[in-house]
């Protein structure tokens, strides 16, 4: 089978099934595993698919945005592992920004309850923050229903009043060339602003976010450290050459 034919077959298989294992591609094409791995690398570089552990997956649409309810129920164990480690970075006397992301939401129960100040645009964070008696400020602006995030011109102006030791952000895509992205341009602007006002920035993301690119760019990779549950060994060098990555395992 010629290389272009093999590539078309691989893309068709991924279109029919969101995740395809390397062995399935070997069986279907008759090519060797090393050839299939090279094919996947080429197709990923062309932004036709993304590599995952043991195979390849379909890329999501650049405007596709799950609701906060949908996100908060997926990969819960992985998110809690990431969140617990992220919360351990918060020190006595810190002022921190908590983004409206679902993994960031999981941080709240692990935060030290004394001598910290939290600023957030995440409406779902508030009940837990108040229950734990954590000093909390909410930025003003437009309340976006789908993600329960405060965004808009008012939110940007409100953020300008603060300075942070650390900010913790969620993203929809992490890519070595395109950086951190999210489907909504206004949410991207809030994340950008929070990063610019913080001494240190951390992106909390499960491994499904790697190699994804969504509509609105937040920042380049080097502008934040990444806390995740896993990263494919074939890709690790592309990311670690540009930023610090902490892989949290159970």
Tab-separated table of C-alpha atoms in Angstrom:
chain	number	residue	atom	x	y	z
A	1	UNK	CA	0.000	0.000	0.000
A	2	UNK	CA	1.366	3.434	-0.967
A	3	UNK	CA	1.934	5.993	1.762
A	4	UNK	CA	-0.868	8.391	0.658
A	5	UNK	CA	-3.327	5.462	0.540
A	6	UNK	CA	-2.248	4.354	4.004
A	7	UNK	CA	-2.701	7.875	5.354
A	8	UNK	CA	-6.197	8.110	3.900
A	9	UNK	CA	-7.108	4.764	5.444
A	10	UNK	CA	-5.774	5.830	8.852
A	11	UNK	CA	-7.791	9.067	8.720
A	12	UNK	CA	-10.922	7.179	7.692
A	13	UNK	CA	-10.509	4.742	10.581
A	14	UNK	CA	-10.166	7.630	13.031
A	15	UNK	CA	-13.212	9.316	11.514
A	16	UNK	CA	-15.229	6.123	12.064
A	17	UNK	CA	-13.887	5.559	15.583
A	18	UNK	CA	-12.597	8.391	17.840
A	19	UNK	CA	-9.600	6.385	19.140
A	20	UNK	CA	-7.753	3.712	17.145
A	21	UNK	CA	-4.998	1.470	18.510
A	22	UNK	CA	-1.703	1.058	16.669
A	23	UNK	CA	-2.246	-2.708	16.416
A	24	UNK	CA	-5.581	-2.126	14.659
A	25	UNK	CA	-3.816	0.115	12.137
A	26	UNK	CA	-1.088	-2.486	11.607
A	27	UNK	CA	-3.680	-5.213	11.017
A	28	UNK	CA	-5.735	-3.082	8.629
A	29	UNK	CA	-2.881	-1.660	6.546
A	30	UNK	CA	-0.437	-4.571	6.630
A	31	UNK	CA	2.355	-2.140	7.481
A	32	UNK	CA	4.882	-2.562	10.280
A	33	UNK	CA	4.417	-0.922	13.666
A	34	UNK	CA	7.386	1.385	13.054
A	35	UNK	CA	5.848	2.505	9.738
A	36	UNK	CA	2.511	3.213	11.396
A	37	UNK	CA	4.228	5.218	14.133
A	38	UNK	CA	5.964	7.323	11.456
A	39	UNK	CA	2.634	7.788	9.669
A	40	UNK	CA	0.978	8.989	12.865
A	41	UNK	CA	3.805	11.436	13.524
A	42	UNK	CA	3.438	12.898	10.012
A	43	UNK	CA	-0.339	13.156	10.300
A	44	UNK	CA	-0.103	14.736	13.733
A	45	UNK	CA	2.387	17.314	12.478
A	46	UNK	CA	-0.149	18.096	9.748
A	47	UNK	CA	-2.791	18.557	12.490
A	48	UNK	CA	-4.975	15.749	11.123
A	49	UNK	CA	-5.010	13.737	14.376
A	50	UNK	CA	-3.332	13.496	17.745
A	51	UNK	CA	-1.205	10.737	19.178
A	52	UNK	CA	-2.395	9.075	22.365
A	53	UNK	CA	-0.892	6.255	24.378
A	54	UNK	CA	-0.941	3.165	22.134
A	55	UNK	CA	-2.664	4.781	19.193
A	56	UNK	CA	-4.232	7.914	17.744
A	57	UNK	CA	-7.367	9.963	18.320
A	58	UNK	CA	-9.618	12.335	16.446
A	59	UNK	CA	-9.036	16.028	17.069
A	60	UNK	CA	-11.950	17.930	18.549
A	61	UNK	CA	-13.504	20.879	16.732
A	62	UNK	CA	-11.853	24.203	17.520
A	63	UNK	CA	-15.108	25.684	18.792
A	64	UNK	CA	-16.257	22.580	20.650
A	65	UNK	CA	-16.789	23.458	24.301
A	66	UNK	CA	-18.256	21.050	26.869
A	67	UNK	CA	-20.353	22.552	29.641
A	68	UNK	CA	-18.983	22.817	33.172
A	69	UNK	CA	-21.342	20.025	34.242
A	70	UNK	CA	-20.026	17.733	31.485
A	71	UNK	CA	-16.385	18.529	32.264
A	72	UNK	CA	-16.736	18.110	36.010
A	73	UNK	CA	-17.867	14.471	35.639
A	74	UNK	CA	-15.071	13.304	33.292
A	75	UNK	CA	-11.658	11.969	34.380
A	76	UNK	CA	-12.539	12.787	37.988
A	77	UNK	CA	-9.810	10.687	39.604
A	78	UNK	CA	-7.123	12.188	37.360
A	79	UNK	CA	-8.389	15.709	38.019
A	80	UNK	CA	-8.319	15.185	41.765
A	81	UNK	CA	-4.719	13.909	41.627
A	82	UNK	CA	-3.681	16.966	39.629
A	83	UNK	CA	-5.659	19.296	41.883
A	84	UNK	CA	-4.208	17.891	45.102
A	85	UNK	CA	-0.663	18.442	43.882
A	86	UNK	CA	-1.505	21.951	42.641
A	87	UNK	CA	-3.004	22.850	46.022
A	88	UNK	CA	0.202	21.707	47.738
A	89	UNK	CA	2.028	24.531	45.932
A	90	UNK	CA	-0.042	27.149	47.747
A	91	UNK	CA	1.878	28.587	50.697
A	92	UNK	CA	0.907	30.568	53.757
A	93	UNK	CA	0.370	34.212	52.849
A	94	UNK	CA	-0.270	33.568	49.152
A	95	UNK	CA	-2.793	35.470	47.098
A	96	UNK	CA	-3.953	33.134	44.338
A	97	UNK	CA	-6.201	33.241	41.283
A	98	UNK	CA	-8.425	30.244	40.585
A	99	UNK	CA	-9.723	30.018	37.037
A	100	UNK	CA	-13.205	28.616	36.332
A	101	UNK	CA	-11.836	25.283	35.029
A	102	UNK	CA	-13.207	21.950	36.235
A	103	UNK	CA	-9.804	20.659	37.381
A	104	UNK	CA	-9.160	23.922	39.228
A	105	UNK	CA	-12.524	23.441	40.967
A	106	UNK	CA	-11.161	20.202	42.456
A	107	UNK	CA	-8.345	22.202	44.098
A	108	UNK	CA	-10.635	23.958	46.545
A	109	UNK	CA	-11.052	21.050	48.962
A	110	UNK	CA	-7.269	20.610	49.145
A	111	UNK	CA	-6.335	24.258	49.748
A	112	UNK	CA	-4.850	25.316	53.089
A	113	UNK	CA	-7.750	27.107	54.767
A	114	UNK	CA	-5.736	29.724	56.666
A	115	UNK	CA	-3.780	32.789	55.636
A	116	UNK	CA	-4.497	32.718	51.906
A	117	UNK	CA	-6.649	34.930	49.701
A	118	UNK	CA	-8.451	33.600	46.622
A	119	UNK	CA	-9.672	35.626	43.641
A	120	UNK	CA	-11.798	33.721	41.145
A	121	UNK	CA	-14.075	34.002	38.109
A	122	UNK	CA	-15.500	30.526	38.769
A	123	UNK	CA	-19.060	30.602	40.076
A	124	UNK	CA	-19.018	26.880	40.901
A	125	UNK	CA	-16.028	27.418	43.188
A	126	UNK	CA	-17.874	29.714	45.574
A	127	UNK	CA	-19.883	27.271	47.731
A	128	UNK	CA	-16.791	25.241	48.659
A	129	UNK	CA	-14.616	28.320	49.217
A	130	UNK	CA	-17.200	29.882	51.524
A	131	UNK	CA	-17.861	26.615	53.329
A	132	UNK	CA	-14.161	26.377	54.133
A	133	UNK	CA	-14.012	29.995	55.326
A	134	UNK	CA	-11.377	30.922	52.743
A	135	UNK	CA	-11.139	34.657	52.138
A	136	UNK	CA	-12.539	35.016	48.627
A	137	UNK	CA	-13.003	37.785	46.055
A	138	UNK	CA	-15.125	37.328	42.922
A	139	UNK	CA	-14.386	39.454	39.877
A	140	UNK	CA	-17.274	41.321	38.257
A	141	UNK	CA	-18.571	40.892	34.726
A	142	UNK	CA	-20.809	38.731	32.568
A	143	UNK	CA	-21.764	35.274	33.905
A	144	UNK	CA	-21.382	32.764	31.075
A	145	UNK	CA	-23.964	30.021	31.537
A	146	UNK	CA	-22.158	27.141	29.817
A	147	UNK	CA	-18.932	27.308	31.817
A	148	UNK	CA	-20.129	29.197	34.913
A	149	UNK	CA	-17.294	31.673	34.323
A	150	UNK	CA	-17.300	35.447	34.783
A	151	UNK	CA	-15.976	37.038	31.589
A	152	UNK	CA	-16.148	40.257	29.568
A	153	UNK	CA	-14.955	43.848	29.833
A	154	UNK	CA	-16.062	44.167	33.441
A	155	UNK	CA	-14.110	41.049	34.403
A	156	UNK	CA	-10.929	42.377	32.793
A	157	UNK	CA	-11.291	45.726	34.580
A	158	UNK	CA	-11.998	43.967	37.870
A	159	UNK	CA	-8.916	41.750	37.552
A	160	UNK	CA	-6.684	44.813	37.162
A	161	UNK	CA	-7.240	45.589	40.847
A	162	UNK	CA	-5.310	42.504	41.980
A	163	UNK	CA	-1.832	40.986	41.942
A	164	UNK	CA	-1.202	37.275	42.532
A	165	UNK	CA	1.545	35.044	43.815
A	166	UNK	CA	0.192	32.129	41.792
A	167	UNK	CA	-2.588	31.546	39.304
A	168	UNK	CA	-4.111	28.187	38.380
A	169	UNK	CA	-5.797	27.789	35.009
A	170	UNK	CA	-7.710	25.234	33.007
A	171	UNK	CA	-7.343	24.964	29.213
A	172	UNK	CA	-8.930	23.000	26.373
A	173	UNK	CA	-5.810	22.483	24.288
A	174	UNK	CA	-2.047	22.217	24.795
A	175	UNK	CA	0.155	22.138	21.696
A	176	UNK	CA	3.927	22.608	21.324
A	177	UNK	CA	3.491	25.194	18.551
A	178	UNK	CA	0.061	26.709	19.242
A	179	UNK	CA	0.469	26.855	23.033
A	180	UNK	CA	-2.508	26.936	25.407
A	181	UNK	CA	-5.920	27.436	23.808
A	182	UNK	CA	-9.612	27.574	24.674
A	183	UNK	CA	-12.731	27.803	22.469
A	184	UNK	CA	-13.936	31.193	23.759
A	185	UNK	CA	-11.934	34.329	22.972
A	186	UNK	CA	-13.325	36.200	25.971
A	187	UNK	CA	-12.351	33.405	28.365
A	188	UNK	CA	-8.902	33.388	26.763
A	189	UNK	CA	-8.537	37.106	27.514
A	190	UNK	CA	-9.378	36.577	31.191
A	191	UNK	CA	-6.825	33.769	31.459
A	192	UNK	CA	-4.186	35.909	29.717
A	193	UNK	CA	-4.811	38.798	32.093
A	194	UNK	CA	-4.619	36.597	35.198
A	195	UNK	CA	-1.295	35.174	34.009
A	196	UNK	CA	0.108	38.649	33.407
A	197	UNK	CA	-0.784	39.656	36.970
A	198	UNK	CA	0.730	36.579	38.617
A	199	UNK	CA	4.257	35.797	39.745
A	200	UNK	CA	3.820	32.129	38.758
A	201	UNK	CA	1.277	30.446	36.474
A	202	UNK	CA	0.181	26.808	36.365
A	203	UNK	CA	-1.997	25.018	33.823
A	204	UNK	CA	-3.931	22.064	35.261
A	205	UNK	CA	-4.833	19.602	32.515
A	206	UNK	CA	-5.458	15.895	32.132
A	207	UNK	CA	-3.577	14.111	29.353
A	208	UNK	CA	-6.459	14.350	26.828
A	209	UNK	CA	-5.670	18.057	26.367
A	210	UNK	CA	-2.244	17.442	24.802
A	211	UNK	CA	-1.960	17.983	21.018
A	212	UNK	CA	-5.394	19.642	20.964
A	213	UNK	CA	-5.790	23.121	19.440
A	214	UNK	CA	-8.933	25.151	20.017
A	215	UNK	CA	-10.030	28.527	18.669
A	216	UNK	CA	-8.528	31.174	20.949
A	217	UNK	CA	-4.903	31.311	22.043
A	218	UNK	CA	-4.178	31.991	25.703
A	219	UNK	CA	-0.378	31.931	25.844
A	220	UNK	CA	2.768	30.171	24.662
A	221	UNK	CA	3.888	27.053	26.518
A	222	UNK	CA	6.766	28.721	28.356
A	223	UNK	CA	4.401	31.159	30.075
A	224	UNK	CA	3.043	28.529	32.489
A	225	UNK	CA	4.102	25.248	34.049
A	226	UNK	CA	1.882	22.219	33.362
A	227	UNK	CA	0.506	19.853	35.979
A	228	UNK	CA	-0.947	16.689	34.443
A	229	UNK	CA	-1.632	13.027	35.149
A	230	UNK	CA	0.280	11.587	32.156
A	231	UNK	CA	2.085	12.466	28.946
A	232	UNK	CA	2.901	10.218	26.014
A	233	UNK	CA	6.618	9.377	25.934
A	234	UNK	CA	6.795	9.990	22.182
A	235	UNK	CA	5.723	13.596	22.740
A	236	UNK	CA	7.283	14.453	26.055
A	237	UNK	CA	10.372	16.105	24.609
A	238	UNK	CA	8.291	18.523	22.519
A	239	UNK	CA	6.786	19.925	25.698
A	240	UNK	CA	9.595	19.625	28.250
A	241	UNK	CA	11.896	21.578	25.931
A	242	UNK	CA	9.547	24.550	26.283
A	243	UNK	CA	8.149	24.426	29.806
A	244	UNK	CA	8.180	22.598	33.132
A	245	UNK	CA	5.840	19.617	33.368
A	246	UNK	CA	4.890	17.834	36.570
A	247	UNK	CA	3.295	14.422	36.020
A	248	UNK	CA	1.263	13.422	39.062
A	249	UNK	CA	0.653	9.710	39.530
A	250	UNK	CA	-1.483	7.925	42.110
